[in-house]
Amino acid sequence: MINKVAKKMWMLRLMLLLSSLAAASSSNVKPGSGCQEKCGHVTVPYPFGIDNSMRAMNKNFFLNCSRRDSLPKLVIGDLEVFNLSIENGSMIASFFTAHRCYDGLGNRTSDYNEPYVKLGSRPWRLSDTRNKLTAIGCDTSAYMGDPDGSFWTGCISMCTNESAKLNESSCSGIGCCQILLPKSLKSLNLTLRSVNDHEDMGRFMPCDYALLADETFNIAEFLASEDKSSSNVTIEWVVKEKKCPDDPNSKVYGCGDNTACYYSENGQGYRCRCKPGFQGNPYLGCVDIDECLDEEEYLCEGNCKNTIGSYTCDCPVGMYGVGKVGCRGFRIITIIASCVVVLGLLFLLPIGLWRWYKFIKRRRKIKRKQEFFKRNGGLLLRQELSSNEGNIEKTKLFTSKDLEKATDNYNVSRILGQGGQGTVFKGMLTDGRIVAVKKSKSVHESNVEQFINEVVILSQINHRNVVKLLGCCLETEVPLLVYEFIPNGSLYQYIHEQTEDQLPITWEMRLRIAVEVSGALSYLHSAASIPIYHRDIKSANILLDNKYRAKISDFGTSSSMAVDQTHLTTQVKGTFGYLDPEYFRSSQFTEKSDVYSFGVVLVELLTGQKPIRLVETEENRSLAAYFLQVINENRLFEVLDAEVLREAKKEEVITVAMVAKRSLNLNGKKRPTMKEVALELAGIRASIGDSVLQQCEEIDFVDYDNARNFKTGSSSTGSFFNSVTFSVDGDPLLSNKW
Ligand SMILES: *[C@@H]1O[C@H](CO)[C@@H](O)[C@H](O)[C@H]1NC(C)=O
Ligand SMILES: *[C@@H]1O[C@H](CO)[C@@H](O)[C@H](O)[C@H]1NC(C)=O
Ligand SMILES: *[C@@H]1O[C@H](CO)[C@@H](O)[C@H](O)[C@H]1NC(C)=O
Ligand SMILES: *[C@@H]1O[C@H](CO)[C@@H](O)[C@H](O)[C@H]1NC(C)=O
Ligand SMILES: *[C@@H]1O[C@H](CO)[C@@H](O)[C@H](O)[C@H]1NC(C)=O
Ligand SMILES: *[C@@H]1O[C@H](CO)[C@@H](O)[C@H](O)[C@H]1NC(C)=O
Ligand SMILES: *[C@@H]1O[C@H](CO)[C@@H](O)[C@H](O)[C@H]1NC(C)=O
Ligand SMILES: *[C@@H]1O[C@H](CO)[C@@H](O)[C@H](O)[C@H]1NC(C)=O
């Protein structure tokens, strides 16, 4: 039910709205120019009307159109109306002037009238702002007053000589005077007087004038014109001599649609005018202005759209600003700036992503390094090293970055050698030290502890004839070892790959190298805190420094007692040709296995032949076996190296050969210890001469305190080394450990 009623109400409202619209459009027809009345030249707009009073709003606006003359005149009583203005609420009408002329003797030559105006009850008044009472003459007084004579007011113009001639363009005050009209007059009497009737004064101005005129009045024009009987005044009219209603929305009497009421102080009442955005005759109703059609009046550079009472104007795409004021194209700078911003964003985004990617990558790398460090036993090593405080400085933990830099990122040109255990690179540390970096082959988890042990042990060895381990790097996937760099290659190269520019390897050198190597091995076997077996003694692992001093290297397969208590290994390691046959058979490595390998090196030094000989027959391929056979057949001097044969004394060669022979004994137990070998070789060397003796001071392995004990303990007049040499075999003192 409620719904139905609401629907009906809505329908009713719609109909009302439609009918009001229809009414508005019908009223719009009225102000059409074709329908406007005219009287002569003067258009008579509503609310005015002529002839038929029905056309005027009311009787107050009814005007007479006098058709007595050829051209019809719009008249109000005697006054002719020239112009009716709806906008200003004004009309322009003619008004009679008062004038009188004299002959200069006091006799009037033309008569005068006393004009008056009576607007009656109409809501019309003489404008007090536009109109003025003007008197012209040199003996003239002009007055105006209401017909009742309740007030009079006026001005007097007197002048005595020609200098007072009228200023013709305006009323200067000499020869003419002006006063404003009193407010809101509806009727007025005008009077003109001459004080002296122009007897003396005013001879040069024979006429007096008194007139009401608006601002269009011009004295010169007036004086020049023939008909001086009238002047134009402005009359203001209002719809009603009332104030506007307080409620601005209320329908005001006389005003049409879309209008507003306004009060005129002069007219003492209200008038109507169109609301902003509307046009037309406000007394008939105003219609919306289509501003978009009038581009001159209503500026719009954009897309104009008319609305009721107004219009919108949006700047077109690509322009900015207020359309009603003016649209502007984007300035080049704005375009460039926005391009820069966009490009910047496009540019920054990948950079940001790249940075982020880098960051992630770096973090992953660091994590990986830490993992490697852990896996490679870094923690264990660090612990070991810190428990062994004296050596921390010597063994350094290098970072992977250090070594990458040192080896020029493991450049192929830096490779010194490649072996079963890994690749050795030459590198230069930031402090300028030349080093050899050994990149181990993958280290299995199970070997890590051993590897660490090895590093720890090597770091503890500080022997002149052992390659010094400077440090290691555990951050990489495979551990890296950093050694001091030994410039002159290996003994193997020196013996077997002699180049022409190399010094020939003298007997003296051979002997010294043998002494140095045996001394270092002896030290490793017995003097170091835990016995260390090299397990891969061969001439290729004996390096020569710049003074051709021997340096044992490559402890990759070495083991210490601590790690390998049983000496039993599942895998026989070593190099064929140097390998102890007993160890090969039993898989049990002993200190004598190193002695055997050293024996082979001795034979190499003596014969200059490789451990595996290049001969057809299988049995004599091993240099060791061949050597033993040669000794047995007493043909030693047939196989000696030419250099040795030339330089060495027979006894020295024989002694060294004997040491080699015993070292190569197939029964390990019958081989001498490394210490015995060392002492024996040192003895031979000492016997060579005093000059050599001095060099012997460089032999580190000798414990000098013990040596002195020997010396003082024996009455031998020979050198300490001599006495040792002869007491090696079976000497209980020497076969015991130092
Ligand atoms: C009234 O005067 C105005 C200008 O003063 C003029 O534009 C208009 O046409 C005049 N009206 C008539 C009816 O003469
Ligand atoms: C118009 O003329 C009639 C008769 O001639 C007169 O009664 C009336 O007052 C006149 N109206 C005006 C406004 O002059
Ligand atoms: C209305 O008054 C203004 C100045 O007040 C004037 O410029 C304009 O011409 C007048 N319009 C008419 C139709 O008299
Ligand atoms: C006016 O003129 C007449 C002659 O035309 C003369 O008689 C008379 O005296 C003059 N003056 C006055 C004041 O009438
Ligand atoms: C104003 O003029 C009228 C008409 O001439 C007249 O009847 C009236 O008496 C005059 N009023 C005065 C005060 O002179
Ligand atoms: C006009 O009057 C002024 C003083 O009012 C006087 O100085 C001047 O000489 C007079 N001129 C003539 C032509 O009389
Ligand atoms: C009239 O007055 C104007 C200024 O108001 C002045 O420039 C002009 O010279 C005067 N003319 C005469 C003849 O006095
Ligand atoms: C009065 O105004 C009308 C129209 O504006 C004009 O034609 C006429 O000449 C004017 N009359 C005088 C005396 O200025």
PDB file of C-alpha atoms in Angstrom, residues 213 487 732 737:
ATOM      1  CA  ALA A 213      19.906  67.084 -17.838  1.00  0.00           C
ATOM      2  CA  PRO A 487     112.633 -21.305  -7.335  1.00  0.00           C
ATOM      3  CA  PRO A 732     124.780 -48.567  20.799  1.00  0.00           C
ATOM      4  CA  LYS A 737     117.387 -42.281  19.940  1.00  0.00           C
TER       5      LYS A 737
END
